[in-house]
Coordinates of C-alpha atoms in Angstrom, one line a residue:
X28 CA -16.0 -19.0 -31.1
X29 CA -15.0 -18.2 -27.3
X30 CA -16.6 -21.3 -26.0
X31 CA -15.0 -23.7 -28.5
X32 CA -11.6 -22.1 -28.3
X33 CA -11.9 -22.8 -24.5
X34 CA -12.5 -26.9 -25.1
X35 CA -10.0 -26.9 -27.8
X36 CA -7.3 -25.2 -25.3
X37 CA -8.3 -26.9 -22.3
X38 CA -6.1 -29.7 -21.2
X39 CA -6.5 -33.1 -20.0
X40 CA -4.8 -34.1 -16.9
X41 CA -2.1 -36.4 -16.9
X42 CA -3.5 -39.2 -15.0
X43 CA -1.4 -40.9 -12.0
X44 CA -3.0 -44.4 -13.5
X45 CA -5.1 -45.3 -10.6
X46 CA -2.5 -45.8 -8.2
X47 CA -4.0 -45.5 -4.7
X48 CA -1.9 -43.0 -2.8
X49 CA -2.0 -42.3 0.6
X50 CA -1.1 -38.5 0.6
X51 CA -4.2 -37.8 -2.0
X52 CA -6.4 -35.2 -0.6
X53 CA -10.3 -35.7 -0.8
X54 CA -10.5 -32.8 -3.3
X55 CA -8.0 -34.1 -5.8
X56 CA -8.5 -36.7 -8.3
X57 CA -6.4 -38.8 -10.5
X58 CA -4.3 -35.7 -12.0
X59 CA -2.6 -36.2 -7.8
X60 CA 0.5 -37.4 -8.5
X61 CA 1.7 -37.0 -5.0
X62 CA 5.5 -36.4 -4.1
X63 CA 7.4 -36.3 -7.4
X64 CA 10.2 -33.7 -8.4
X65 CA 9.6 -30.7 -10.5
X66 CA 12.1 -32.4 -13.3
X67 CA 10.0 -35.5 -13.4
X68 CA 6.5 -33.3 -14.0
X69 CA 8.3 -31.5 -16.9
X70 CA 9.0 -34.9 -18.2
X71 CA 5.5 -36.7 -17.6
X72 CA 4.2 -33.4 -19.6
X73 CA 6.4 -33.2 -22.3
X74 CA 4.6 -33.2 -25.6
X75 CA 1.8 -32.5 -24.1
X76 CA 0.6 -29.1 -24.8
X77 CA -1.9 -27.7 -22.2
X78 CA -2.1 -31.0 -20.2
X79 CA -1.6 -30.6 -16.5
X80 CA -0.9 -33.0 -13.3
X81 CA -1.1 -32.0 -9.2
X82 CA 2.1 -32.6 -7.1
X83 CA 3.1 -32.7 -3.7
X84 CA 6.1 -30.3 -3.4
X85 CA 9.0 -32.1 -1.8
X86 CA 10.5 -29.1 0.0
X87 CA 7.2 -28.6 2.3
X88 CA 5.4 -31.5 2.7
X89 CA 1.2 -30.7 2.2
X90 CA 1.6 -28.2 0.0
X91 CA 0.4 -28.5 -3.8
X92 CA 1.8 -27.6 -6.4
X93 CA -0.4 -27.4 -9.8
X94 CA 2.3 -28.1 -13.4
X95 CA 0.3 -27.1 -16.6
X96 CA 1.9 -27.1 -20.1
X97 CA 2.2 -23.9 -22.0
X98 CA 3.9 -22.6 -25.0
X99 CA 6.2 -25.8 -25.1
X100 CA 7.5 -25.1 -21.1
X101 CA 5.9 -26.4 -18.2
X102 CA 4.8 -23.7 -15.9
X103 CA 4.6 -24.3 -11.9
X104 CA 1.9 -23.0 -9.2
X105 CA 1.0 -22.8 -6.0
X106 CA -2.1 -24.7 -5.8
X107 CA -4.6 -23.7 -2.5
X108 CA -8.2 -25.1 -1.6
X109 CA -10.3 -23.8 0.7
X110 CA -13.6 -25.3 -0.5
X111 CA -12.7 -23.9 -4.2
X112 CA -9.0 -24.3 -5.7
X113 CA -7.1 -21.4 -6.7
X114 CA -3.9 -20.1 -7.7
X115 CA -4.4 -16.3 -7.6
X116 CA -7.6 -14.3 -6.5
X117 CA -10.3 -16.4 -8.5
X118 CA -11.9 -19.8 -7.2
X119 CA -13.1 -22.2 -9.2
X120 CA -15.3 -25.4 -8.2
X121 CA -13.0 -27.7 -10.2
X122 CA -9.2 -27.8 -11.3
X123 CA -10.2 -28.5 -14.6
X124 CA -12.1 -25.5 -14.3
X125 CA -9.2 -23.4 -13.1
X126 CA -6.9 -24.7 -15.5
X127 CA -9.4 -23.9 -18.8
X128 CA -9.4 -20.3 -17.4
X129 CA -5.6 -20.1 -16.7
X130 CA -5.0 -21.4 -20.3
X131 CA -7.4 -18.8 -21.7
X132 CA -5.5 -16.3 -20.0
X133 CA -2.4 -17.7 -21.3
X134 CA -3.3 -17.6 -24.9
X135 CA -5.0 -14.1 -24.8
X136 CA -2.1 -12.6 -23.4
X137 CA 0.0 -14.6 -25.8
X138 CA -1.8 -14.1 -28.8
X139 CA -3.0 -10.3 -28.3
X140 CA -0.1 -8.8 -26.4
X141 CA 1.2 -7.1 -29.3
X142 CA -2.7 -6.0 -30.3
X143 CA -3.1 -4.8 -27.1
X144 CA 0.5 -3.0 -26.9
X145 CA -0.6 -0.5 -30.0
X146 CA -4.3 0.0 -28.7
X147 CA -2.8 1.6 -26.0
X148 CA 0.6 3.5 -27.3
X149 CA -1.4 6.5 -29.1
X150 CA -4.6 8.0 -26.9
X151 CA -6.6 9.4 -29.2
X152 CA -8.2 11.8 -26.1
X153 CA -4.4 13.2 -25.2
X154 CA -4.1 15.8 -28.1
X155 CA -7.8 17.4 -26.8
X156 CA -6.5 17.6 -23.2
X157 CA -8.2 14.6 -21.9
X158 CA -5.7 13.6 -19.6
X159 CA -6.5 17.0 -17.5
X160 CA -10.0 15.9 -17.0
X161 CA -8.7 12.9 -14.9
X162 CA -7.5 14.9 -12.2
X163 CA -10.3 13.9 -10.0
X164 CA -10.1 10.3 -11.1
X165 CA -6.5 9.4 -11.1
X166 CA -4.3 5.9 -10.1
X167 CA -2.7 5.7 -7.2
X168 CA 1.0 4.2 -7.6
X169 CA 2.9 2.1 -4.7
X170 CA 4.7 4.8 -2.2
X171 CA 6.2 4.7 1.0
X172 CA 4.5 1.5 1.9
X173 CA 1.1 2.5 0.4
X174 CA -1.3 -0.4 -0.2
X175 CA -2.4 -0.3 -4.2
X176 CA -5.8 0.6 -4.9
X177 CA -5.2 0.1 -8.6
X178 CA -6.3 -3.7 -9.0
X179 CA -6.6 -6.6 -11.9
X180 CA -10.3 -6.3 -12.6
X181 CA -12.5 -8.6 -14.3
X182 CA -15.1 -6.3 -16.1
X183 CA -18.7 -7.8 -16.8
X184 CA -20.4 -6.9 -20.5
X185 CA -18.3 -4.7 -22.7
X186 CA -16.0 -1.9 -21.4
X187 CA -13.9 1.1 -22.8
X188 CA -10.7 2.6 -21.2
X189 CA -11.5 5.7 -19.6
X190 CA -8.0 7.1 -20.6
X191 CA -7.4 6.2 -24.2
X192 CA -11.6 5.3 -25.2
X193 CA -10.3 2.0 -26.2
X194 CA -12.2 -1.1 -26.0
X195 CA -11.1 -3.3 -23.3
X196 CA -10.4 -6.6 -24.9
X197 CA -10.5 -10.1 -23.6
X198 CA -12.0 -12.1 -21.5
X199 CA -11.2 -11.8 -17.6
X200 CA -8.5 -9.2 -16.3
X201 CA -9.3 -7.0 -19.4
X202 CA -8.1 -3.9 -17.4
X203 CA -7.5 -2.2 -14.2
X204 CA -9.9 -1.1 -11.5
X205 CA -9.1 2.0 -8.6
X206 CA -11.0 1.2 -6.0
X207 CA -10.5 4.6 -4.5
X208 CA -11.9 6.9 -7.2
X209 CA -13.3 4.2 -10.1
X210 CA -11.2 4.7 -12.7
X211 CA -11.2 1.8 -15.1
X212 CA -8.0 1.6 -17.7
X213 CA -5.9 -0.6 -19.6
X214 CA -3.2 -2.2 -17.6
X215 CA -0.7 -0.3 -19.8
X216 CA -3.1 3.1 -19.3
X217 CA -2.5 3.1 -15.8
X218 CA 1.1 3.8 -16.3
X219 CA 0.3 7.1 -18.0
X220 CA -2.3 8.6 -15.5
X221 CA -1.2 10.6 -12.9
X222 CA -0.1 9.7 -9.8
X223 CA -2.5 10.2 -7.2
X224 CA -6.1 10.5 -6.6
X225 CA -8.5 12.2 -4.1
X226 CA -10.5 8.8 -2.9
X227 CA -14.3 9.7 -3.4
X228 CA -15.8 8.9 0.2
X229 CA -18.8 7.1 -1.7
X230 CA -16.7 4.6 -2.2
X231 CA -15.4 3.9 1.1
X232 CA -17.8 1.4 2.7
X233 CA -16.5 0.9 6.1
X234 CA -13.9 1.9 8.3
X235 CA -12.1 -1.5 9.4
X236 CA -9.8 -3.1 7.3
X237 CA -9.9 -0.1 5.1
X238 CA -6.2 1.4 4.1
X239 CA -5.0 3.8 6.4
X240 CA -4.0 6.4 3.3
X241 CA -6.8 5.9 1.8
X242 CA -9.3 7.1 4.9
X243 CA -7.1 9.6 6.1
X244 CA -7.3 10.9 2.8
X245 CA -11.0 10.7 2.3
X246 CA -11.7 11.8 5.7
X247 CA -9.4 15.0 5.2
X248 CA -7.9 14.1 8.3
X249 CA -4.3 13.5 9.8
X250 CA -5.6 10.3 11.7
X251 CA -8.5 8.0 11.5
X252 CA -11.2 8.8 13.7
X253 CA -11.4 5.6 15.5
X254 CA -7.7 6.0 17.0
X255 CA -9.0 9.6 17.8
X256 CA -12.0 8.5 19.4
X257 CA -10.9 5.4 21.3
X258 CA -8.3 7.1 22.7
X259 CA -10.2 9.5 24.0
X260 CA -12.4 7.3 25.4
X261 CA -10.2 5.3 27.3
X262 CA -8.0 8.3 29.2
X263 CA -11.3 9.6 29.7
X264 CA -12.6 6.1 31.9
X265 CA -9.9 3.4 31.8
X266 CA -6.1 4.6 32.7
X267 CA -6.1 3.0 35.6
X268 CA -8.5 -0.1 34.8
X269 CA -6.4 -3.3 35.5
X270 CA -5.0 -5.3 32.7
X271 CA -5.8 -2.2 30.0
X272 CA -5.4 -3.7 26.5
X273 CA -4.5 -7.2 28.0
X274 CA -7.4 -7.8 29.4
X275 CA -10.0 -9.0 26.6
X276 CA -13.2 -7.7 26.4
X277 CA -16.3 -9.7 25.4
X278 CA -15.4 -10.5 21.4
X279 CA -19.2 -10.1 20.5
X280 CA -19.9 -6.5 21.9
X281 CA -16.0 -5.4 20.4
X282 CA -17.8 -6.7 16.5
X283 CA -21.0 -4.3 17.5
X284 CA -18.6 -1.5 17.8
X285 CA -17.2 -2.5 14.4
X286 CA -20.4 -2.8 13.3
X287 CA -20.9 0.9 14.8
X288 CA -17.8 2.4 13.2
X289 CA -18.4 0.7 9.6
X290 CA -22.0 1.7 9.9
X291 CA -22.0 5.6 11.4
X292 CA -18.5 6.7 11.6
X293 CA -18.1 9.6 13.4
X294 CA -21.5 9.3 15.4
X295 CA -20.6 5.8 16.4
X296 CA -21.6 5.8 20.6
X297 CA -18.7 4.1 22.4
X298 CA -19.4 6.1 25.7
X299 CA -20.0 4.1 29.0
X300 CA -23.7 4.6 28.6
X301 CA -22.9 1.7 25.6
X302 CA -20.1 0.0 26.4
X303 CA -19.5 0.2 30.5
X304 CA -16.4 -2.2 30.0
X305 CA -13.7 -0.1 28.7
X306 CA -11.8 -3.1 27.9
X307 CA -14.2 -3.6 24.5
X308 CA -13.4 -0.1 23.4
X309 CA -9.2 -1.2 24.2
X310 CA -10.2 -4.2 22.1
X311 CA -11.8 -2.3 19.1
X312 CA -9.1 -0.1 19.1
X313 CA -6.4 -3.3 18.7
X314 CA -9.1 -4.9 16.3
X315 CA -8.8 -1.8 13.6
X316 CA -5.2 -1.7 13.9
X317 CA -5.1 -5.4 13.3
X318 CA -7.0 -5.4 10.6
X319 CA -5.2 -3.0 8.6
X320 CA -4.8 -4.2 5.3
X321 CA -0.7 -2.6 5.5
X322 CA 0.3 -2.9 9.3
X323 CA 0.8 0.7 11.2
X324 CA 4.4 -0.3 10.7
X325 CA 4.2 -1.0 6.8
X326 CA 5.5 -4.1 5.4
X327 CA 8.3 -2.4 3.4
X328 CA 9.8 -1.3 6.7
X329 CA 9.2 -4.7 8.7
X330 CA 12.5 -6.1 8.4
X331 CA 14.1 -2.5 8.6
X332 CA 12.7 -2.4 11.9
X333 CA 13.4 -6.3 13.1
X334 CA 17.3 -5.7 12.3
X335 CA 17.2 -2.0 14.4
X336 CA 16.2 -4.3 17.3
X337 CA 19.1 -6.9 17.0
X338 CA 21.5 -4.0 17.0
X339 CA 23.5 -4.8 20.5
X340 CA 24.6 -0.3 20.9
X341 CA 21.5 1.1 22.6
X342 CA 22.2 4.4 21.3
X343 CA 22.7 2.8 17.6
X344 CA 19.7 0.9 18.0
X345 CA 17.7 4.4 18.8
X346 CA 18.8 6.0 16.4
X347 CA 18.1 3.3 13.4
X348 CA 14.5 2.8 14.5
X349 CA 14.0 7.0 14.8
X350 CA 15.4 6.6 10.8
X351 CA 13.0 3.5 9.9
X352 CA 9.8 6.0 11.7
X353 CA 10.8 9.2 9.3
X354 CA 10.3 6.3 6.2
X355 CA 6.6 5.9 7.5
X356 CA 4.2 7.2 5.0
X357 CA 2.5 10.4 6.7
X358 CA -1.0 8.9 7.8
X359 CA 1.1 5.6 9.6
X360 CA 3.9 7.7 11.1
X361 CA 0.9 10.5 12.8
X362 CA -1.5 7.5 13.7
X363 CA 1.9 5.8 14.9
X364 CA 3.0 8.9 17.2
X365 CA -0.3 9.5 18.4
X366 CA -1.2 6.1 20.2
X367 CA 2.9 6.0 21.3
X368 CA 2.2 9.3 22.8
X369 CA -1.2 7.2 24.6
X370 CA 0.6 4.5 25.5
X371 CA 3.4 6.5 27.5
X372 CA 0.7 7.9 29.1
X373 CA -0.9 4.6 30.0
X374 CA 2.5 3.4 31.6
X375 CA 2.7 6.5 34.3
X376 CA -0.8 4.8 35.8
X377 CA 1.4 1.5 35.9
X378 CA 0.5 1.2 40.2
X379 CA -3.1 1.0 38.8
X380 CA -3.4 -1.0 35.4
X381 CA -0.1 -3.2 35.9
X382 CA 0.9 -2.3 32.2
X383 CA 4.4 -1.1 31.8
X384 CA 6.3 -0.4 28.6
X385 CA 7.6 -4.2 28.2
X386 CA 3.9 -5.5 28.7
X387 CA 2.3 -3.0 26.4
X388 CA 4.7 -4.6 23.4
X389 CA 4.1 -7.3 24.0
X390 CA 0.3 -6.6 22.9
X391 CA 1.4 -4.4 20.5
X392 CA 4.3 -5.8 18.8
X393 CA 2.1 -8.4 16.7
X394 CA -0.2 -6.0 16.0
X395 CA 1.6 -3.3 14.8
X396 CA 4.1 -5.4 13.1
X397 CA 3.4 -8.0 10.4
X398 CA 5.7 -9.8 8.2
X399 CA 5.1 -9.3 4.5
X400 CA 4.9 -13.2 4.5
X401 CA 2.8 -14.8 6.9
X402 CA 4.9 -17.5 8.1
X403 CA 4.6 -18.7 11.6
X404 CA 8.1 -19.5 12.2
X405 CA 8.8 -15.9 11.1
X406 CA 6.5 -14.6 13.4
X407 CA 7.4 -17.0 16.5
X408 CA 11.0 -15.9 15.7
X409 CA 10.4 -11.9 15.1
X410 CA 8.3 -11.8 18.6
X411 CA 11.4 -10.8 20.8
X412 CA 12.0 -8.0 18.2
X413 CA 8.5 -6.6 17.7
X414 CA 8.1 -6.8 21.5
X415 CA 11.3 -4.6 21.7
X416 CA 10.3 -2.2 18.7
X417 CA 7.0 -0.7 20.6
X418 CA 8.4 -1.4 24.2
X419 CA 11.2 1.2 23.2
X420 CA 9.1 3.3 20.7
X421 CA 6.9 3.7 24.1
X422 CA 9.5 4.9 26.5
X423 CA 11.4 7.2 24.0
X424 CA 8.5 8.8 22.3
X425 CA 9.3 12.4 23.1
X426 CA 12.8 11.7 21.5
X427 CA 11.8 9.3 18.4
X428 CA 9.1 11.7 17.5

């Protein structure tokens, strides 16, 4: 019985014996042990299979770690709270519920790994040419900074793998679902499916916050229509606007533009009759670029661009930036090329708009480039290089592209 199993393997917390701890957050109970070392946590949990405690990190005060005993070893996970407790994507009302779920998952993965592996090694439809039917329903792989639409998924109710036709066994995270084409397969089977799919427009529910490659493939374009439409409108009536891209439009009107694109797509009305202030359209374009799940300059290439900006020799620096640009995925490269050509034209009206390449670099640096790890110190340290990268690309747009 699965409920009985979960109750059996859900460990008790190791109590801090009622000691009053000034640093204890209000959302933790007696399982919180304050600032203790990983080794000491291991000693406290030794021999208590399934037990757990919460400790504050010695290296990073203010951050918390869940120490969980399983398989005769202590596992440590970074623990977060935003109204609910979580380690990964799933949120829980209590730490005990989180631990229960974790222990069930660990138990299943440990005890059923061999069975699941056997279940997916010999797909029963392979000899019937079943894989050829997947050409319109294929799973993506990570490629040159591409976001991964394949995500581990928890299926509600019985599900069968669409590759091997075997049952997806387990309580949670039974398989992988492609958010682009909807294919549902075992984790192991996903590695056997051909490497790319054509995103289904019916599954693309919005324009903003949608992966760049997914969007352009779904619409069969080289660039997102948001970029084309906003730039077209800005060049039509905003090139001489003072502080273009630096002056913010009203946030509620920018949000209206976002909703219009998500709802109406290419039919969204961003004309002067709908939004007289061109800063609203400029703000919407910046919001679109800022909200991409993978920035225009991808996470994979972020450090390479930062290092290129630090090269003292101007010619070598440009050469390094050029080499990095060539490594961008096609949709990212084309979007950046089109945007930089536009920003170069913006600088031609500097006498009116007061926006030169350096000013635009300050505005667009953090928008187009974001470090893979969201660390405030890293972002602060890299701001100068972010600005310089964008500034140089604008100034040498004709050569670099």
